[in-house]
Amino acid sequence: MDTPQKQVTMDTIASLAKRRGFVFPSSEIYGGFGSTYDYGPLGVELKRNIKNLWWRDMVQMRDDIVGLDSAILMSPLVWQASGHVAQFTDPMVDCKQCKHRFRADHLENNEDQESKIGVPFGPPKSKMRCPDCGGELTEARQFNMMFKTFVGPVEEDATVTYLRPETAQGIFVNFFNTQQSMRRKLPFGIAQQGKAFRNEITPGNFIFRTREFEQMEMEFFVRPGTDEEWHKQWVDARYQWYLNLGVNPDRLRLREHEKAELAHYAKGTTDIEYNFPWGWGELEGIANRGDFDLRKHSEESNKDLTYFDEETNEHITPYVIEPAVGVDRIMLILMLNAYHEEPDKDETRVVMRFHPEVAPIKVAILPLSKKLAEDARKIHALVRPHFMSQYDDTGSIGKRYRRQDEIGTPLCVTVDFETLNDNAVTIRERDSMEQVRVPVDELVPRVREMLTLGKRIEV
């Protein structure tokens, strides 16, 4: 039986991520750079697995969704039509005393702040005070979060454009091209993965909120009147996706947006939230965008972005259901969900119980002695075309097991001196630590079988 797990802290995950090669602070040798991160060898593999699984389930396994890869730099007219130039803003306040800057809607009331800072504010002139020093804050003003840049050699107003704050608009402006070239009928979707950029006022919580991140969005175009039914279907499907990856359901919940918090384009939005170390936070949003985007781009571009229904002989402006999520947030919750500490003799075993499909390394080849290196490397050569693998012959076998446990490798293959006689190896399973002897000739199919069985194990 598993030992009940205490809530893991963000510092614990950030420390493990750096130590084991998942995530490094960007530009660290120069002191770092404002909430940007580099993904190390294991982080790259984890992100790649997440993106591949999402693409498989959203595009490869469906007949009604196709893919797209649109440009990061787009005409600034796109962002004017979408409302981002006028409305992609957050309320910003500054502390008059320590000069720190905050999002006004992220600040807590005075009582909560007083208990944290230990500074009695007295009769406040405003409802909010600086969470760092208790100083008086300025009036809130709106701050546009899009990064500006310039196209061409001259920096002037005529050459201003933006780094995209979302991938969705590239889908909307390619609606007609995609629908016509792929001969799609309603309902159908267009999926995209790619970098997005937001000049966040107060980024933080490790990779939860960063200024540069990777999005996975899908716009599902439906007939008006069927949008609410499709919205519910996509909420259920996306929630189940996380359960299938072994995410603890006790740490997931659905939350519908109230009218006052809806984005300017949204008819309705439901968030899938995760219970992070600091509390509940958004993991993925599933929005009913109505016909806002196609209608606005049609009006501003003077191009017909309606769908012509040959059966009814009518032009329709489809409604859109949008599941949107950041790869970085999925990676973060999978690391939080996977982290386990288990007592083992006189020490604590740290094990990342990644679902086999997302584990960065699927199998490790470990010779019991360096004298067996030549034979072990032949076995590694047999395995590596089929699975992302590692070879490790440094340190005691126990320490090597611990290293693999800490990066979440589901299976370790030990090559020992008996292998020279019986041409067999020992497979050790990560979570149970149980071992089984397998002939080398059967190793690849047996590993594949064990990884497939592991997919059905809830973490």
XYZ file of C-alpha atoms in Angstrom:
459
model
C 0.000 0.000 0.000
C 1.276 3.492 -0.875
C 2.316 5.830 1.898
C 0.024 8.904 2.048
C 1.867 11.774 0.404
C 2.355 15.196 1.918
C 1.813 18.230 -0.298
C 4.997 18.802 -2.303
C 6.320 22.368 -2.328
C 7.207 24.332 -5.438
C 10.770 24.743 -4.139
C 11.111 20.947 -3.975
C 9.979 20.536 -7.587
C 12.115 23.442 -8.847
C 15.167 22.011 -7.071
C 14.641 18.524 -8.498
C 13.961 20.001 -11.956
C 17.318 21.788 -12.000
C 19.330 19.011 -10.345
C 18.062 16.306 -12.689
C 18.017 18.294 -15.930
C 14.336 19.114 -16.404
C 14.323 22.927 -16.147
C 17.097 25.517 -15.793
C 16.747 29.263 -15.077
C 17.363 31.088 -18.359
C 20.600 33.109 -18.662
C 21.576 31.889 -15.209
C 25.303 32.653 -15.600
C 24.285 36.326 -16.042
C 21.981 36.329 -13.045
C 18.879 35.020 -14.808
C 16.236 36.846 -16.818
C 12.724 37.655 -15.565
C 10.681 34.478 -15.367
C 12.116 32.718 -18.396
C 13.324 29.128 -18.322
C 15.348 26.717 -20.414
C 14.287 23.089 -20.685
C 17.096 20.609 -20.088
C 17.572 17.146 -21.612
C 14.808 15.512 -19.555
C 12.501 18.528 -19.734
C 12.711 18.482 -23.517
C 11.667 14.816 -23.567
C 8.810 15.384 -21.116
C 7.489 18.338 -23.132
C 7.832 16.415 -26.385
C 5.855 13.491 -24.934
C 3.097 15.838 -23.736
C 2.843 17.520 -27.141
C 2.876 14.216 -29.001
C 0.117 12.768 -26.801
C -2.034 15.873 -27.199
C -1.530 15.839 -30.973
C -2.266 12.120 -31.156
C -5.522 12.459 -29.233
C -6.653 15.742 -30.800
C -5.611 15.204 -34.435
C -4.276 11.747 -35.288
C -7.087 9.778 -33.656
C -9.939 11.996 -34.887
C -11.521 12.391 -38.319
C -12.859 15.865 -37.597
C -9.686 17.804 -36.628
C -6.710 18.876 -38.737
C -3.472 20.643 -37.829
C -1.901 24.016 -38.571
C 1.337 25.864 -37.848
C 0.816 29.602 -38.341
C 3.397 32.390 -38.123
C 4.334 34.037 -34.828
C 4.600 37.435 -36.540
C 1.309 38.514 -38.125
C -0.173 41.705 -39.492
C -0.961 44.129 -36.636
C -4.439 44.403 -38.181
C -5.093 40.867 -36.890
C -4.634 42.034 -33.289
C -6.751 45.122 -33.825
C -9.616 43.054 -35.213
C -9.357 40.439 -32.447
C -9.593 43.094 -29.728
C -6.144 42.417 -28.315
C -4.790 45.926 -28.985
C -7.680 47.511 -27.092
C -8.604 44.874 -24.534
C -5.712 42.463 -23.854
C -4.896 44.258 -20.625
C -4.452 43.677 -16.906
C -4.905 46.234 -14.097
C -1.486 47.327 -12.807
C -0.549 49.122 -9.575
C 2.782 50.364 -8.200
C 3.919 50.648 -4.594
C 4.785 54.269 -3.796
C 7.246 53.109 -1.149
C 9.240 50.121 -2.496
C 8.348 50.732 -6.178
C 7.356 47.103 -6.771
C 4.677 46.465 -9.380
C 1.662 44.137 -9.124
C -1.501 43.013 -10.877
C -4.305 44.645 -8.946
C -6.655 41.688 -9.373
C -4.087 39.346 -7.770
C -3.777 41.301 -4.527
C -5.491 40.209 -1.336
C -7.496 42.231 1.130
C -5.837 44.124 3.977
C -6.491 41.555 6.698
C -4.775 38.792 4.731
C -1.864 41.086 3.904
C -1.429 42.240 7.500
C -1.229 38.663 8.741
C 1.435 37.818 6.141
C 3.598 40.944 6.425
C 3.098 41.592 10.134
C 2.591 45.318 9.503
C -0.582 46.943 10.838
C -1.841 49.157 8.040
C -4.185 51.272 10.132
C -7.122 52.984 8.432
C -6.429 52.299 4.764
C -6.928 54.911 2.070
C -7.538 52.097 -0.389
C -8.647 48.492 -0.164
C -5.219 47.170 -1.124
C -1.683 47.626 0.180
C 1.701 46.457 -1.071
C 2.115 42.757 -0.209
C 5.891 43.257 0.174
C 6.149 46.282 2.473
C 2.600 47.408 3.291
C 3.068 50.673 1.424
C 0.357 52.653 -0.317
C -0.436 51.645 -3.892
C -1.161 53.832 -6.873
C -4.493 53.820 -8.632
C -4.848 50.855 -10.995
C -4.194 51.489 -14.679
C -4.584 49.152 -17.617
C -1.428 47.566 -19.038
C -1.385 45.843 -22.446
C 0.447 42.534 -22.195
C 1.470 42.145 -25.836
C 5.159 42.429 -26.682
C 5.781 45.059 -29.361
C 8.433 44.655 -32.002
C 9.322 46.278 -35.314
C 9.458 44.819 -38.805
C 12.307 46.073 -40.986
C 15.302 48.320 -40.305
C 13.418 51.416 -39.116
C 11.677 51.596 -35.754
C 8.602 53.721 -36.378
C 4.852 53.480 -35.839
C 4.298 52.169 -39.358
C 6.482 49.125 -38.685
C 5.038 48.112 -35.296
C 3.826 44.566 -34.894
C 3.442 42.163 -31.962
C 4.641 38.794 -30.784
C 1.494 36.716 -30.691
C -0.090 36.375 -27.223
C -2.014 33.288 -28.357
C -1.955 30.857 -31.255
C -5.724 30.998 -31.848
C -5.782 34.002 -34.182
C -3.553 32.211 -36.683
C -6.263 29.575 -36.873
C -9.097 32.059 -37.399
C -7.394 33.950 -40.234
C -6.712 30.579 -41.915
C -10.260 29.283 -41.434
C -11.239 29.631 -45.105
C -7.901 28.307 -46.446
C -8.045 25.234 -44.219
C -11.737 24.505 -44.722
C -11.459 24.745 -48.503
C -8.160 22.892 -48.970
C -9.172 20.018 -46.679
C -12.855 20.002 -47.818
C -14.156 20.034 -44.237
C -17.796 20.114 -43.222
C -19.168 21.340 -39.912
C -18.404 20.418 -37.222
C -14.625 20.332 -37.586
C -11.586 21.596 -35.723
C -8.157 23.087 -36.382
C -5.394 22.389 -33.861
C -2.099 24.170 -33.327
C 0.928 24.042 -31.041
C 3.446 26.841 -30.729
C 5.118 29.624 -28.767
C 3.156 32.561 -27.375
C 4.362 35.642 -25.498
C 2.745 37.733 -22.768
C 4.396 40.602 -20.930
C 3.035 39.498 -17.566
C 3.101 42.095 -14.780
C 3.734 39.549 -12.040
C 4.962 36.225 -13.433
C 5.960 33.559 -10.979
C 5.413 30.197 -9.318
C 8.198 28.577 -11.320
C 6.911 27.666 -14.820
C 3.246 28.274 -13.975
C 3.201 31.851 -15.316
C 5.994 32.929 -17.640
C 6.419 35.547 -20.351
C 7.342 33.006 -23.023
C 5.433 29.736 -23.129
C 4.130 27.052 -25.446
C 0.435 26.734 -26.160
C -1.741 23.936 -27.488
C -5.061 25.230 -28.783
C -7.851 23.788 -30.862
C -10.703 25.747 -32.434
C -13.732 23.531 -33.031
C -16.197 25.120 -35.470
C -19.867 24.182 -34.970
C -23.311 25.260 -36.047
C -24.929 27.974 -33.921
C -27.375 26.318 -31.570
C -25.183 23.255 -31.087
C -22.385 25.191 -29.362
C -23.462 24.601 -25.753
C -23.716 20.857 -26.285
C -20.281 20.766 -27.937
C -18.846 22.936 -25.157
C -19.937 20.382 -22.559
C -18.552 17.510 -24.630
C -15.132 19.154 -24.876
C -15.067 20.008 -21.167
C -15.721 16.348 -20.343
C -13.198 15.077 -22.908
C -10.394 17.349 -21.750
C -11.012 16.547 -18.066
C -10.865 12.822 -18.837
C -7.579 13.328 -20.710
C -5.838 14.269 -17.470
C -7.366 11.352 -15.609
C -6.067 9.025 -18.326
C -2.563 10.320 -17.587
C -2.932 9.332 -13.956
C -3.537 12.807 -12.498
C -5.079 12.539 -9.044
C -8.802 13.443 -9.444
C -8.799 14.900 -5.923
C -6.510 17.634 -7.215
C -8.661 18.484 -10.246
C -11.916 20.406 -10.480
C -14.072 22.232 -13.007
C -14.975 25.892 -12.510
C -17.340 27.901 -14.685
C -16.496 31.556 -15.189
C -18.947 34.073 -13.832
C -20.286 36.636 -16.298
C -18.151 39.436 -14.908
C -14.879 37.560 -15.507
C -15.569 36.335 -19.037
C -13.165 37.462 -21.755
C -14.556 39.961 -24.241
C -14.967 37.237 -26.882
C -16.466 34.504 -24.696
C -20.050 33.329 -24.457
C -18.992 30.959 -21.673
C -15.802 29.426 -20.263
C -15.035 26.480 -18.004
C -11.599 26.073 -16.450
C -9.998 22.793 -15.483
C -8.203 23.756 -12.276
C -5.438 21.977 -10.366
C -4.777 22.277 -6.650
C -1.230 23.676 -6.741
C 0.924 24.126 -3.607
C -0.439 27.683 -3.317
C -4.058 26.712 -4.015
C -6.391 26.201 -6.953
C -5.218 27.610 -10.275
C -6.117 27.363 -13.937
C -4.678 24.437 -15.860
C -6.762 24.567 -19.039
C -9.627 26.716 -20.283
C -12.419 25.520 -22.553
C -14.182 28.555 -23.998
C -17.300 29.011 -26.069
C -16.127 31.924 -28.229
C -19.413 32.225 -30.113
C -18.965 33.742 -33.566
C -16.871 36.687 -32.321
C -13.578 35.877 -34.066
C -14.766 34.910 -37.539
C -17.305 37.745 -37.541
C -14.744 40.383 -36.520
C -12.112 39.202 -38.992
C -14.745 39.146 -41.746
C -15.758 42.718 -40.932
C -12.232 44.112 -40.634
C -10.694 42.294 -43.629
C -13.748 42.511 -45.920
C -13.258 38.799 -46.632
C -16.082 36.288 -46.411
C -15.241 33.858 -43.600
C -18.632 32.179 -43.519
C -19.239 28.493 -44.130
C -21.469 27.608 -47.082
C -23.775 24.694 -46.345
C -24.551 22.994 -49.659
C -27.422 21.007 -48.169
C -29.365 24.030 -46.890
C -27.917 26.495 -49.413
C -27.053 29.011 -46.684
C -24.001 30.853 -45.405
C -23.215 30.259 -41.713
C -20.812 32.021 -39.387
C -19.774 29.087 -37.181
C -19.522 29.258 -33.416
C -16.236 28.122 -31.915
C -15.357 25.906 -28.935
C -11.750 26.356 -27.839
C -9.793 24.058 -25.505
C -6.559 25.951 -24.758
C -3.692 24.898 -22.499
C -0.016 25.622 -21.929
C 2.468 22.763 -22.319
C 4.468 24.206 -19.423
C 1.507 24.006 -17.032
C 0.798 20.405 -17.985
C 4.453 19.602 -17.361
C 4.283 21.315 -13.971
C 1.191 19.443 -12.779
C 2.584 16.123 -14.023
C 5.744 16.708 -11.985
C 3.727 17.718 -8.908
C 1.448 14.730 -9.369
C 4.327 12.293 -9.900
C 6.488 13.311 -6.929
C 6.523 10.749 -4.113
C 8.709 10.250 -1.067
C 8.866 6.720 0.337
C 10.737 5.410 3.392
C 13.304 2.805 2.372
C 15.554 1.388 5.111
C 17.572 4.316 6.514
C 16.788 6.794 3.731
C 13.934 8.278 1.774
C 13.362 7.083 -1.757
C 12.288 9.913 -4.069
C 10.374 8.582 -7.038
C 8.659 10.407 -9.880
C 5.718 8.199 -10.759
C 5.241 9.481 -14.288
C 2.684 7.767 -16.447
C 4.727 5.589 -18.859
C 3.565 7.587 -21.881
C 4.986 10.851 -20.549
C 8.085 9.533 -18.732
C 11.154 11.162 -20.346
C 13.169 7.939 -20.235
C 11.276 4.677 -20.695
C 14.031 2.184 -19.883
C 17.561 2.316 -18.435
C 20.294 -0.258 -19.090
C 22.449 -0.824 -16.001
C 25.408 -3.256 -16.010
C 26.123 -4.658 -12.563
C 29.850 -4.088 -13.162
C 31.868 -2.051 -15.660
C 33.390 -5.366 -16.707
C 30.015 -6.081 -18.333
C 30.000 -2.798 -20.271
C 30.554 -4.342 -23.704
C 27.651 -6.779 -23.349
C 25.426 -4.138 -21.715
C 26.012 -1.673 -24.555
C 24.971 -4.332 -27.072
C 21.710 -4.730 -25.158
C 21.313 -0.961 -25.081
C 21.782 -0.891 -28.862
C 18.996 -3.481 -29.097
C 16.588 -1.384 -27.013
C 17.234 2.219 -28.042
C 15.608 2.119 -31.530
C 12.314 1.273 -29.801
C 12.326 3.363 -26.606
C 13.950 6.540 -25.279
C 16.625 4.981 -23.101
C 19.709 5.648 -20.988
C 22.881 3.705 -20.302
C 24.457 4.153 -16.855
C 27.402 2.291 -15.351
C 28.570 4.887 -12.791
C 28.227 4.170 -9.064
C 26.622 1.307 -7.184
C 23.560 -0.389 -8.648
C 21.490 0.943 -5.748
C 22.465 4.535 -6.476
C 21.730 4.057 -10.147
C 18.281 2.712 -9.335
C 17.691 5.807 -7.186
C 18.751 8.142 -9.988
C 16.328 6.494 -12.380
C 13.553 6.555 -9.766
C 14.072 10.292 -9.306
C 13.676 11.028 -13.024
C 10.674 8.711 -13.348
C 12.073 5.906 -15.520
C 9.458 3.100 -15.428
C 11.828 0.179 -16.096
C 15.476 -0.613 -15.373
C 17.260 -3.519 -17.096
C 20.164 -4.976 -15.118
C 22.901 -6.869 -16.932
C 24.748 -9.196 -14.522
C 27.375 -11.912 -14.752
C 24.668 -14.585 -15.161
C 23.730 -12.834 -18.417
C 26.933 -14.226 -19.930
C 25.677 -17.754 -19.257
C 21.896 -17.641 -19.696
C 21.590 -14.672 -22.105
C 18.917 -13.165 -19.849
C 18.549 -9.867 -17.962
C 16.557 -8.612 -14.984
C 13.819 -5.981 -15.433
C 13.028 -3.878 -12.351
C 9.693 -2.031 -12.223
C 9.886 1.497 -10.762
C 6.846 1.725 -8.470
C 6.705 -1.788 -7.005
C 10.474 -2.437 -7.335
C 9.554 -5.981 -8.353
C 11.987 -7.823 -10.646
C 11.573 -10.372 -13.404
C 14.148 -12.347 -15.409
C 13.716 -12.149 -19.190
C 15.690 -13.652 -22.115
C 17.479 -10.967 -24.124
C 15.712 -12.164 -27.292
C 12.368 -11.318 -25.629
C 13.465 -8.066 -24.033
C 11.975 -5.539 -26.463
C 8.464 -7.077 -26.644
C 8.473 -7.645 -22.872
C 9.425 -4.014 -22.165
C 6.742 -2.843 -24.569
C 4.186 -5.063 -22.819
C 5.156 -3.799 -19.361
C 4.985 -0.154 -20.467
C 1.571 -0.757 -22.027
C 0.281 -2.422 -18.846
C 1.644 0.513 -16.886
C -0.562 2.874 -18.897
C -3.573 1.497 -17.071
C -2.136 2.018 -13.612
C -3.471 5.105 -11.834
C -0.808 7.029 -9.984
